[in-house]
Short mmCIF file of C-alpha atoms in Angstrom, two decimals:
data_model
loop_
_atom_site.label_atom_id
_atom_site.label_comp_id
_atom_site.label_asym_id
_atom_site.label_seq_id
_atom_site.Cartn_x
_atom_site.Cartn_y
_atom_site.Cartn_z
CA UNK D 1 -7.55 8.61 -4.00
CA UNK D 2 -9.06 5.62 -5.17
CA UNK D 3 -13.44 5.79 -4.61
CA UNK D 4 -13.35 2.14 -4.39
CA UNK D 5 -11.68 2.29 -1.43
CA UNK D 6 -12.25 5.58 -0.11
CA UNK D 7 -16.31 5.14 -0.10
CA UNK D 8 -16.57 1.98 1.80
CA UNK D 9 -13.90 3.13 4.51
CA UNK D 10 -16.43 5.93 5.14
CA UNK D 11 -19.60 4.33 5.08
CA UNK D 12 -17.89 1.80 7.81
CA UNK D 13 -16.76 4.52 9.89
CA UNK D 14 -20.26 6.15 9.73
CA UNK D 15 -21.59 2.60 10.67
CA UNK D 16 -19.15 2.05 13.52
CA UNK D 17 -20.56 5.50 15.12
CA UNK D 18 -23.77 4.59 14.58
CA UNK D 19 -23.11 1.75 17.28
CA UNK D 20 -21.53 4.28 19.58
CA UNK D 21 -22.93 5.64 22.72
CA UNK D 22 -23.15 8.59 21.29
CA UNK D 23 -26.28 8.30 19.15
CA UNK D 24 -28.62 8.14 22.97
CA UNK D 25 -27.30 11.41 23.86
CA UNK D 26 -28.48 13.47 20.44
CA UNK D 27 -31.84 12.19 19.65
CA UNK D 28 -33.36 14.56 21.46
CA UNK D 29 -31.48 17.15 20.41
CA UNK D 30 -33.99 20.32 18.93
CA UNK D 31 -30.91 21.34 16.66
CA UNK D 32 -31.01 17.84 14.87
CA UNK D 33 -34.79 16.51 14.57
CA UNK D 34 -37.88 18.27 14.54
CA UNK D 35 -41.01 17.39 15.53
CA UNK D 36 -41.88 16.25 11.69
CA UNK D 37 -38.46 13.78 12.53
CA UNK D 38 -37.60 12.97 15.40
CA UNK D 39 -36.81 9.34 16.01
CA UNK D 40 -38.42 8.97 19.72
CA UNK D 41 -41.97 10.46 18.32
CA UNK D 42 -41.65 7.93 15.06
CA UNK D 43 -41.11 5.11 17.68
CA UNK D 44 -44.09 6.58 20.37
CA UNK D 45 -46.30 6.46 16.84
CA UNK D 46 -45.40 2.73 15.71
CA UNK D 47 -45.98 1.54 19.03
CA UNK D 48 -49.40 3.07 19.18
CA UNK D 49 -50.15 2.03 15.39
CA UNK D 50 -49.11 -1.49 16.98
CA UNK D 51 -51.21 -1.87 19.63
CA UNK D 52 -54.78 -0.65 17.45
CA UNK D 53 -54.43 2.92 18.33
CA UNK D 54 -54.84 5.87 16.04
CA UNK D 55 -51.22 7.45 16.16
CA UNK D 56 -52.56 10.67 14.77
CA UNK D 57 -55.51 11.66 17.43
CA UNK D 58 -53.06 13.01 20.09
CA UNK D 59 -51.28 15.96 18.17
CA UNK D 60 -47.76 14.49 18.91
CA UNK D 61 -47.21 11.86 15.90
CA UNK D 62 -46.37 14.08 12.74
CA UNK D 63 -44.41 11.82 10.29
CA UNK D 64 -45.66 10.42 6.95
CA UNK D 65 -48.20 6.97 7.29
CA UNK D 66 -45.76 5.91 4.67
CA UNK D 67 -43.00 5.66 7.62
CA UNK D 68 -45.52 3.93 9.84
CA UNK D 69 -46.02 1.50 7.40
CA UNK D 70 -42.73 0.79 6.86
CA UNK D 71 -40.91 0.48 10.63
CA UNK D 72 -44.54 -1.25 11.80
CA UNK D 73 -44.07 -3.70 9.33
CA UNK D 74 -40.90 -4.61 7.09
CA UNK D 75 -38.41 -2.93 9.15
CA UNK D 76 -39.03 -2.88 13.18
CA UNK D 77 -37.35 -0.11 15.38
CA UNK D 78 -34.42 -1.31 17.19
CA UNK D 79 -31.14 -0.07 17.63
CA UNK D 80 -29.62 -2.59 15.07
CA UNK D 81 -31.73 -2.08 12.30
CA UNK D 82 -31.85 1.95 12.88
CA UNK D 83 -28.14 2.34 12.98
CA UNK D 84 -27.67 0.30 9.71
CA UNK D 85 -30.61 2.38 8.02
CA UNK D 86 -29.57 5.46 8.61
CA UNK D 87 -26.22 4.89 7.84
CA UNK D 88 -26.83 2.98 4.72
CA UNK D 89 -29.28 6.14 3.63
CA UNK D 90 -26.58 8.17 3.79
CA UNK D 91 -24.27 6.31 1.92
CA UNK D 92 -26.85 6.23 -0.46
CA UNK D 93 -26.99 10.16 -0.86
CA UNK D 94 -23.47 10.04 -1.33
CA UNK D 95 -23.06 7.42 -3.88
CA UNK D 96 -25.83 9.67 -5.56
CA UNK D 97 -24.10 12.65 -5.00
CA UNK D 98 -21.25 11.20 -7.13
CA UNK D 99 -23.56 10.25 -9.60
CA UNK D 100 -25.02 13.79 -10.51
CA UNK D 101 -21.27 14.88 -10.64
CA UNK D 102 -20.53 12.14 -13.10
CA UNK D 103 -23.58 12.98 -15.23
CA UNK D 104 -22.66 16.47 -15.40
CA UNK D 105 -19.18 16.18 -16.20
CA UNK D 106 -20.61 13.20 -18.88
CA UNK D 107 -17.80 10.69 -17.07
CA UNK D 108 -18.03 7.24 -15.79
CA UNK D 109 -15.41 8.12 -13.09
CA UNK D 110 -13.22 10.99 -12.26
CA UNK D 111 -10.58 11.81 -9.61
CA UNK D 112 -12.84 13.71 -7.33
CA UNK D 113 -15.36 11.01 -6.81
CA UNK D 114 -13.62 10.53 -3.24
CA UNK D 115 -13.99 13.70 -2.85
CA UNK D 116 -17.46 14.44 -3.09
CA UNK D 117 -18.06 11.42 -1.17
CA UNK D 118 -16.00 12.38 1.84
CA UNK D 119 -17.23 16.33 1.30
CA UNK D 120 -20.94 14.45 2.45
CA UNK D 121 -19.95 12.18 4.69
CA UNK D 122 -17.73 13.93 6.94
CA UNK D 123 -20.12 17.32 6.66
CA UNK D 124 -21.39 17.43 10.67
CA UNK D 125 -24.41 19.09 9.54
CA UNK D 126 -25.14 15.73 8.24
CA UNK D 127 -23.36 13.48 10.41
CA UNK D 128 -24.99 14.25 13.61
CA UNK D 129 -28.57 14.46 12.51
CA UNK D 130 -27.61 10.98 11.27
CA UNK D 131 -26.33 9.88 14.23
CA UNK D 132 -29.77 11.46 15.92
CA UNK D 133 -31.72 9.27 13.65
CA UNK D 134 -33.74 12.01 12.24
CA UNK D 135 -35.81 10.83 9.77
CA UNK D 136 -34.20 13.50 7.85
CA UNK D 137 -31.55 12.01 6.66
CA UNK D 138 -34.37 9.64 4.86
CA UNK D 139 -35.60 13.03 2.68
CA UNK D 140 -32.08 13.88 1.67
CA UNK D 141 -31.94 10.42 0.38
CA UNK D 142 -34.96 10.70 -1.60
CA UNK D 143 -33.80 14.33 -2.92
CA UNK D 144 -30.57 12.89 -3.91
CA UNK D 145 -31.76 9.97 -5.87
CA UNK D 146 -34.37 12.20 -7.74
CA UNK D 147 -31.78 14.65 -8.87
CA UNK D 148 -29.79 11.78 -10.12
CA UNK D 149 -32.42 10.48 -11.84
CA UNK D 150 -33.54 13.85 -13.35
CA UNK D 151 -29.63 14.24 -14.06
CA UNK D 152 -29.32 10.46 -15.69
CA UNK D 153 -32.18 11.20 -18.27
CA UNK D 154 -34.70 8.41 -16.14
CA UNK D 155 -38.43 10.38 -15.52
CA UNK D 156 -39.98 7.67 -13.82
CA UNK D 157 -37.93 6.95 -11.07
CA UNK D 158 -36.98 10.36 -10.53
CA UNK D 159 -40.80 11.64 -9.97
CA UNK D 160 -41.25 8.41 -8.14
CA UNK D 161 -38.57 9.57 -5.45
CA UNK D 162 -39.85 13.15 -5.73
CA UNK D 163 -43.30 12.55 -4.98
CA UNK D 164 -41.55 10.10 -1.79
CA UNK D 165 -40.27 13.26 -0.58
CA UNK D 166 -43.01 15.29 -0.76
CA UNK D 167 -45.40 12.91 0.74
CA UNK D 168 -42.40 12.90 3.66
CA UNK D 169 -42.03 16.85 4.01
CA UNK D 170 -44.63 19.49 2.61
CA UNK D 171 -42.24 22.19 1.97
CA UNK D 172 -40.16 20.17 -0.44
CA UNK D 173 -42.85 20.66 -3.51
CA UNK D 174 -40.46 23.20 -4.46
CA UNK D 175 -38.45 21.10 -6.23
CA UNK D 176 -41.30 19.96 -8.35
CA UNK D 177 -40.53 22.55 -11.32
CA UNK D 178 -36.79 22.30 -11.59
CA UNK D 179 -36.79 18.27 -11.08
CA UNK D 180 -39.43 18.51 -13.85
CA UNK D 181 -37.26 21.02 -16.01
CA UNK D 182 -33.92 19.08 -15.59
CA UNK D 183 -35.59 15.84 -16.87
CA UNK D 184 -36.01 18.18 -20.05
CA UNK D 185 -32.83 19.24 -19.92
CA UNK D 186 -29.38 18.07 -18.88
CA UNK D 187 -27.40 18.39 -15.93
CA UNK D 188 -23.73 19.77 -18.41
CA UNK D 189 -22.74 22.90 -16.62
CA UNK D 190 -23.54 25.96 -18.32
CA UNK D 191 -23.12 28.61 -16.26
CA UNK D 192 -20.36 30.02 -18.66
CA UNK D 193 -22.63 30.44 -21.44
CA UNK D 194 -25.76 31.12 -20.79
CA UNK D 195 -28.89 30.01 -23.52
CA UNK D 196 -32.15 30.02 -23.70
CA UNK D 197 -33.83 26.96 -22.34
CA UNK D 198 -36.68 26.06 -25.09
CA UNK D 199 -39.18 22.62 -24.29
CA UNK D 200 -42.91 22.02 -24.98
CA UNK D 201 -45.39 22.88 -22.22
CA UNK D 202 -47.07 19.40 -23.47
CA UNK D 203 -43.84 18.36 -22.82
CA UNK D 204 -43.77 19.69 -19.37
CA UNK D 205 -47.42 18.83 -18.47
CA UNK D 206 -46.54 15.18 -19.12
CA UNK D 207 -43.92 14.89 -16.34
CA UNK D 208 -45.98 16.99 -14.13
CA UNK D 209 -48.94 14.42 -15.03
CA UNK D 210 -46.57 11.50 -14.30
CA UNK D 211 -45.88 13.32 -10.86
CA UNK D 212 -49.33 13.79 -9.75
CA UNK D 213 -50.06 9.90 -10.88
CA UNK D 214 -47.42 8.76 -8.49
CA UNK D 215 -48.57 11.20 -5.19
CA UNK D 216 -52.06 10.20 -6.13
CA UNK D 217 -51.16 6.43 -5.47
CA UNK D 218 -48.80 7.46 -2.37
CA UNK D 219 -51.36 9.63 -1.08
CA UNK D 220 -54.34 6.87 -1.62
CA UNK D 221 -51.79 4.12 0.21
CA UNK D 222 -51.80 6.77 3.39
CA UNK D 223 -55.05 6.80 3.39
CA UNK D 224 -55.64 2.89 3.40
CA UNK D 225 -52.26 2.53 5.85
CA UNK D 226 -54.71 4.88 8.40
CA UNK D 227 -58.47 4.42 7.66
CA UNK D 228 -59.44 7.79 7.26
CA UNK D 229 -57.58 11.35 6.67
CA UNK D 230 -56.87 12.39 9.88
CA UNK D 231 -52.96 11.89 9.14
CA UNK D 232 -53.22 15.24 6.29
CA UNK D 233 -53.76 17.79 9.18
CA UNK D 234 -51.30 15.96 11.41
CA UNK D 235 -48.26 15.42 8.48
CA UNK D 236 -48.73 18.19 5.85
CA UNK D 237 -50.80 20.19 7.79
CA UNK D 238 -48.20 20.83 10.34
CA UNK D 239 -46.15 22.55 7.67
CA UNK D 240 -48.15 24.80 7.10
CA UNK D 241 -50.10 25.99 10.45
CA UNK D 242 -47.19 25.33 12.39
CA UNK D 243 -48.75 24.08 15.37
CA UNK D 244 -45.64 22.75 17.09
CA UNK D 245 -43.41 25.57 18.62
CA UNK D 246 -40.32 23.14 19.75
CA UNK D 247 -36.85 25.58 19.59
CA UNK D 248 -35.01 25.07 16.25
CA UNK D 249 -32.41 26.25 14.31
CA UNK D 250 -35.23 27.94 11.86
CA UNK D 251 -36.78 31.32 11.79
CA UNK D 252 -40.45 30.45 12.00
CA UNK D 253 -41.07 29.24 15.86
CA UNK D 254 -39.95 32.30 17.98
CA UNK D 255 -41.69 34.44 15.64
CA UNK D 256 -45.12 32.60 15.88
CA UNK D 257 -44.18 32.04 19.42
CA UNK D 258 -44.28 36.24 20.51
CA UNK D 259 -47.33 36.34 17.45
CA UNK D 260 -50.74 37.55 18.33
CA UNK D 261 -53.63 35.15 17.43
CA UNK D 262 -55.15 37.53 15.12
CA UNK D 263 -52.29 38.06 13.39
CA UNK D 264 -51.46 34.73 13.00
CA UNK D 265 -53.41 33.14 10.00
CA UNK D 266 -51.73 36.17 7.82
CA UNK D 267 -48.46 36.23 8.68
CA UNK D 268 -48.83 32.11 8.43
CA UNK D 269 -49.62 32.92 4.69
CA UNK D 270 -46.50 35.41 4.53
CA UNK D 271 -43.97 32.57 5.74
CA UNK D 272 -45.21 29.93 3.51
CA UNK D 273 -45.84 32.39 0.62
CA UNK D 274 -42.01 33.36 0.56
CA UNK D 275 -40.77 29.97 0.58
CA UNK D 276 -42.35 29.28 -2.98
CA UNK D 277 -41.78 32.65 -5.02
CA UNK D 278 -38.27 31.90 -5.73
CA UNK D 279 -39.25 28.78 -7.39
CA UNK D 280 -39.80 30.78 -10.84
CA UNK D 281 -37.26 33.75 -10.87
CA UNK D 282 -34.93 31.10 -9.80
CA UNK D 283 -35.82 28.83 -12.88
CA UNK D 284 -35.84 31.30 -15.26
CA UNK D 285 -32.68 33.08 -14.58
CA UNK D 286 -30.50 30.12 -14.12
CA UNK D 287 -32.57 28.02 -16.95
CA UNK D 288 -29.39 27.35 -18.65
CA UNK D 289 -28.41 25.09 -15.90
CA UNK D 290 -31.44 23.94 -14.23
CA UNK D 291 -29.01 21.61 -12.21
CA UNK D 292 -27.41 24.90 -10.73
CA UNK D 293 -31.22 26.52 -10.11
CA UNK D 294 -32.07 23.33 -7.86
CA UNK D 295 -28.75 23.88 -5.80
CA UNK D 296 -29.90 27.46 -5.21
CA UNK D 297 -33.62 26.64 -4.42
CA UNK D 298 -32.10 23.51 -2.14
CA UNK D 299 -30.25 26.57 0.10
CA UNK D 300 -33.62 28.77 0.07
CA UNK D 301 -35.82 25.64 1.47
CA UNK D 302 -33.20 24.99 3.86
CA UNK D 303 -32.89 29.13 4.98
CA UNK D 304 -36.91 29.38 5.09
CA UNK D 305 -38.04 25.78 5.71
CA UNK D 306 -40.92 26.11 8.74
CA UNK D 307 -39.61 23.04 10.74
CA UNK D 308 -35.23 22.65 9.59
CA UNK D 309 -32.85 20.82 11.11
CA UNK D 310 -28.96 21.20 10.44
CA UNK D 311 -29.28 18.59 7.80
CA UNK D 312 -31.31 20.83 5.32
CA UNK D 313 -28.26 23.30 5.40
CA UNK D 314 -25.94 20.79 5.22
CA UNK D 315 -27.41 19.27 2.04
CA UNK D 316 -26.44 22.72 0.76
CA UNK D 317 -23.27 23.21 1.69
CA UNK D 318 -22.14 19.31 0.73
CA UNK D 319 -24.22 20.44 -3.23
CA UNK D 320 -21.47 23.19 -3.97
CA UNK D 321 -18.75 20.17 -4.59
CA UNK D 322 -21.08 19.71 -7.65
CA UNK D 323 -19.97 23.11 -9.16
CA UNK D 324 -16.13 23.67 -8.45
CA UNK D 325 -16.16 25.68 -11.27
CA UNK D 326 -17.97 28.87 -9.18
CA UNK D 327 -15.38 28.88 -6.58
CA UNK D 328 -13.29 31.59 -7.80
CA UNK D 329 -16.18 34.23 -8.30
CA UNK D 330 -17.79 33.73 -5.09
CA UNK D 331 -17.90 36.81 -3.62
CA UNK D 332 -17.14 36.63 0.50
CA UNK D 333 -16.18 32.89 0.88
CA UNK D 334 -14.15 33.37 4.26
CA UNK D 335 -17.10 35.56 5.76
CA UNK D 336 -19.63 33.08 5.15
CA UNK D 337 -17.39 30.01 6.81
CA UNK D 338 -16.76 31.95 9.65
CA UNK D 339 -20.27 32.85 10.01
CA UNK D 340 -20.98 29.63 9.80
CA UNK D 341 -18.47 28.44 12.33
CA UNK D 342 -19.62 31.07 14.32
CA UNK D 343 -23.23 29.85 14.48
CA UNK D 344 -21.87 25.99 14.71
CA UNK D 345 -20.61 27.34 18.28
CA UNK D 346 -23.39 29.21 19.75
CA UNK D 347 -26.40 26.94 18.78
CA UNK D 348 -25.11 24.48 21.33
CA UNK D 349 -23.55 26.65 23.59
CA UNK D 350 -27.23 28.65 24.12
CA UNK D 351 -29.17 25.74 23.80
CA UNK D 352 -27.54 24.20 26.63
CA UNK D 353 -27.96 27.52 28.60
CA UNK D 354 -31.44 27.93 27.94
CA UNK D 355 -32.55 24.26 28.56
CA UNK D 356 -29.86 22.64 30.36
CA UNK D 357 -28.68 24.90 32.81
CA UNK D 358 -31.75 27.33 33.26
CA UNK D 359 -29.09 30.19 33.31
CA UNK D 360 -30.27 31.52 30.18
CA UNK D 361 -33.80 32.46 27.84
CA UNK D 362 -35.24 31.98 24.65
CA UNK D 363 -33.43 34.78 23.46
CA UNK D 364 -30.30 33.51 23.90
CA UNK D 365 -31.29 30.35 21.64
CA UNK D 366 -33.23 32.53 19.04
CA UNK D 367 -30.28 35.05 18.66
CA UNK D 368 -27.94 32.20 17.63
CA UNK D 369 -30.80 30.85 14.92
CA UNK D 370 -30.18 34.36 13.34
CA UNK D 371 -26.74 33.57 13.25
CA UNK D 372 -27.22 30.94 11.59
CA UNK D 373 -29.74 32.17 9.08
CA UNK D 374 -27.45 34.92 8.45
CA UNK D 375 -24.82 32.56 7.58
CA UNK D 376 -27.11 30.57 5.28
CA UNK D 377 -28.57 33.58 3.76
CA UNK D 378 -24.76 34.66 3.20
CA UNK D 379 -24.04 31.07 1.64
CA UNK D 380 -26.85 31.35 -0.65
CA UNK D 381 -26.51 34.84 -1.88
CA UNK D 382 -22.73 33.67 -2.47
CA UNK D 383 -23.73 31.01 -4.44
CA UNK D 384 -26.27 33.33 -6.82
CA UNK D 385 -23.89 36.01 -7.02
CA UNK D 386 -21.07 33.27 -8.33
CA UNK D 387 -23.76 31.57 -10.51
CA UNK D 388 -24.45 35.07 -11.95
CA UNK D 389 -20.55 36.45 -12.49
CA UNK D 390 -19.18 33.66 -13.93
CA UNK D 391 -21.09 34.22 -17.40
CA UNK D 392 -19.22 37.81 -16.77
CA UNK D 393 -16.03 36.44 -16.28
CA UNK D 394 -15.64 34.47 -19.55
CA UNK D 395 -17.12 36.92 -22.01
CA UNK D 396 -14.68 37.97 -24.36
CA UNK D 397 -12.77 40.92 -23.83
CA UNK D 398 -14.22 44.04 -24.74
CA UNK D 399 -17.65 42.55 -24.46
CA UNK D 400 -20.26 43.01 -22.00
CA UNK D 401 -23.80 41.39 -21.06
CA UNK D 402 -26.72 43.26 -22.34
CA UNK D 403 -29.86 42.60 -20.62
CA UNK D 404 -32.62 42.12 -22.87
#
């Protein structure tokens, strides 16, 4: 189908939602903002930042000063201007979206540019925490538009959107290395043939110079938007202390919930620990395709992210349209959508019996967060298995892969 008409008919659809009733009903939803983004904290904090008061003394304001200075300033709250932002972010992510698959199929256009477009657009994981106004459909924005930079050759503005994101949520400085890599590389798919991925480290330094430049200046505007640092322990503190135990759909807040105080600075170190160490054995196994090693590492951060919402795993799931040519060697395809589909029905359903109608516990919500880790854990180990066997399945015949 035609993307020039395909695209706009879903961006207005998306907009004509936004406008719907339906948008009052999910914002506080704990399945589709956090307390890092939700939209009714981010307008309690403007207000406050407003009227001359520190936003960041009472605990409850946890989004970036970048965000207050933005919606206190250029762009006030209402539901007009919200509903066109948030939709308009998210047809941003999926006009990027078709970028990176242009750039890695070296195209100006193809036939599945609708496609890919309607694959993010129409994924609910993304719709609804859209429609919630959680601020993060703003990061998958920024991720998007750095991988298409990294994946169009352009350093600047891809660091520029990385270090955005990173100022926005903590946990996504996992990205740093392979954003960094693919800007020395190229997004072409190689997962057939697999090579050895040679650069400089000067080379590599330079970017991650470039990098630190830009959160240097982001970080030093924070600290002039506020007056002082209180905002660090509030914003990028939270992700890693965890102070906030709201219900999600992650693995961290039950745990920390039943932990023992003593306990609690190690096992804090644990959870945040695991998150980064498959940042390298990640990079280095799939450095033929760096673009392929950022899709994997985008489905660990959204399986072991402190503070997810159903967006993180639905940036995920909407990335594998990027690599159609894995499809055939994933290994349990139908298990992991019905897991998935599984989970989709009993985060609601227990959430509403826990919270709505009292007849139910925590337990009942937590058990369905397994669920759904277990379906994202399936989805990712899918992916790496694929990722892995399709170098397999095109080796000559008669030939087999020798691990040096």
């Amino acid at each position: 189908m035609d993307f020039g008409l395909v695209y706009p008919a879903l961006v207005a659809g998306r907009l004509l939602l936004a406008f719907a009733p339906l948008p009052d009903a999910l914002k506080h939803d704990h399945q589709l903002s956090s307390p890092l983004t939700s939209y009714p904290r981010l307008q309690e904090g403007v207000y406050l930042f407003q009227h001359g008061i520190d936003p960041y003394s009472g605990g409850l304001f946890r989004h970036s000063p970048l965000l207050l200075s933005l919606f206190s300033t250029a762009l006030p709250l209402n539901k007009f201007t919200s509903a066109c932002l948030w939709t308009a972010c998210d047809a941003i992510s999926a006009w990027a979206l078709v970028k990176i698959w242009r750039a890695r199929q070296r195209v100006s256009q193809s036939s599945r540019d609708s496609l890919i477009a309607a694959i993010y657009l129409l994924n609910p994981y993304l719709l609804l925490p859209t429609l919630a106004l959680s601020t993060s459909t703003i990061e998958n924005m920024l991720f998007l538009l750095s991988l298409m930079f990294a994946s169009q050759g352009q350093s600047s503005p891809s660091l520029l959107a990385l270090a955005l994101l990173v100022q926005l949520s903590l946990p996504s400085a996992i990205f740093i290395v392979p954003m960094i890599l693919l800007l020395l590389s190229d997004p072409v798919s190689r997962l057939a043939s697999p090579r050895e991925f040679n650069t400089y480290l000067s080379s590599i330094l330079a970017k991650l110079g470039t990098f630190l430049g830009f959160s240097f200046a982001l970080t030093s505007l924070s600290v002039l938007v506020c007056g002082n640092w209180t905002w660090v322990e509030q914003t990028w503190g939270a992700a890693v202390m965890l102070p906030d135990l709201t219900p999600n759909p992650g693995l961290w807040w039950y745990f920390f919930t039943e932990m023992f105080d003593h306990f609690r600075p190690f096992f804090l170190m644990v959870f945040s620990a695991h998150l980064l160490i498959y940042v390298l054995p990640v990079c280095l196994k799939f450095q033929h395709d760096i673009l392929y090693a950022t899709y994997i590492l985008a489905g660990v951060y959204a399986t072991f992210k402190p503070y997810p919402t159903l967006s993180d795993p639905g940036l995920f799931i909407s990335l594998i349209s990027l690599f159609p040519e894995t499809y055939q060697y994933l290994r349990y395809p139908i298990v992991t959508t019905l897991l998935h589909l599984h989970s989709a029905l009993l985060l609601p359903l227990f959430h509403h019996l826990w919270l709505s109608q009292g007849t139910g516990n925590a337990n009942f919500f937590y058990a369905s967060t397994l669920v759904f880790g277990v379906s994202n854990g399936a989805a990712l180990l899918d992916a790496i298995w694929a990722g892995l066997r399709i170098a397999v399945g095109n080796l000559p015949e008669g030939y087999e892969l020798i691990q040096k």
